[in-house]
């Protein structure tokens, strides 16, 4: 029996030495030391031994078990160490390797332009407000003093949703909303989308953006309007530009004007950008019509105000010399990337 035990030991030791992975090692452990293993079954047979033999064989058996357990433990440790080294090797990181660049997005040119316009007015103390794109006919036309037969009310110019609801054709209805919801002093700009039934071409789009401005306080005059817009034009196009107010008509302002700047490209001598005239129209403006103030609940004996409205696309096209408005909506990366 002793001999058998030593044979088992030698066999096991050989297998342990040869084992190359933890699974094989575990299998050896079960095969020799497990409940149904070789060593265990030998020990089970000890019952048939004599009283003198038993302690001797028992000692050898324990010794063999001890040796095998220790050998297996060691082999496991070695395999674990090898595994660890391998993992470390696989996880090494070459921090000197150059990375893969992710493509970087850029702001849309209309956003860039709108941000620039907003920044100038915010620096003059204007607050930014907004109104809905789906508006009432009342806010878009009636409360803005538009005559019942005004051509812009026509179905061919305006997207009607129902008899009383439309897609706003201008940001001016935000004037009405602001007058009704705020008490003077009022000093706001309102950027947003507008819609008109236009067939798309190089200068027309059924959807476009405007920035509205409204200021109402005591003692506001045309001089305040001129000063504000002159500063705005100089900040946007450069301190060398001059502004010119040309008489115009809007139902909601009186007097009304269109504002031109001297061409920032040629300085006024005439070029492609200003179509030879030396001047570029940039916005519409005027003193808020008393009817509009009254409709907004403002006491016209105490307060007066001015308003202006400009097309964001138009200003972006002028500033960046874009010759087709449709480029803004196609989202061709080759176009958009140029405004980083
Ligand atoms: N709403 C006018 C337009 O769309 C612009 C404007 C706004 C003019 C405010 C005067 C005052 O043309």
Short mmCIF file of C-alpha atoms and ligand atoms in Angstrom, two decimals, residues 169-170 172 175 196 210 212 250 252-253 284-286 307-309, ligand 1:
data_model
loop_
_atom_site.label_atom_id
_atom_site.label_comp_id
_atom_site.label_asym_id
_atom_site.label_seq_id
_atom_site.Cartn_x
_atom_site.Cartn_y
_atom_site.Cartn_z
CA UNK A 169 -44.58 86.43 -41.20
CA UNK A 170 -42.32 88.58 -39.02
CA UNK A 172 -43.07 91.92 -34.84
CA UNK A 175 -43.78 93.44 -29.80
CA UNK A 196 -43.76 83.56 -45.94
CA UNK A 210 -35.44 87.90 -38.02
CA UNK A 212 -36.93 92.23 -33.61
CA UNK A 250 -44.63 100.07 -41.96
CA UNK A 252 -46.79 99.56 -36.91
CA UNK A 253 -44.28 102.43 -36.88
CA UNK A 284 -36.49 98.36 -41.05
CA UNK A 285 -37.28 100.57 -38.08
CA UNK A 286 -39.40 103.40 -36.74
CA UNK A 307 -38.81 99.28 -32.89
CA UNK A 308 -36.65 97.68 -35.53
CA UNK A 309 -36.48 94.40 -37.37
N1 LIG B 1 -41.45 93.57 -39.40
C1 LIG B 1 -40.81 94.36 -40.41
C2 LIG B 1 -40.49 93.44 -41.62
O1 LIG B 1 -40.64 92.26 -41.51
C3 LIG B 1 -39.53 94.98 -39.93
C4 LIG B 1 -39.74 96.03 -38.88
C5 LIG B 1 -39.77 95.69 -37.54
C6 LIG B 1 -39.93 97.37 -39.23
C7 LIG B 1 -39.96 96.67 -36.58
C8 LIG B 1 -40.13 98.34 -38.27
C9 LIG B 1 -40.14 98.00 -36.96
O2 LIG B 1 -40.15 93.92 -42.67
#
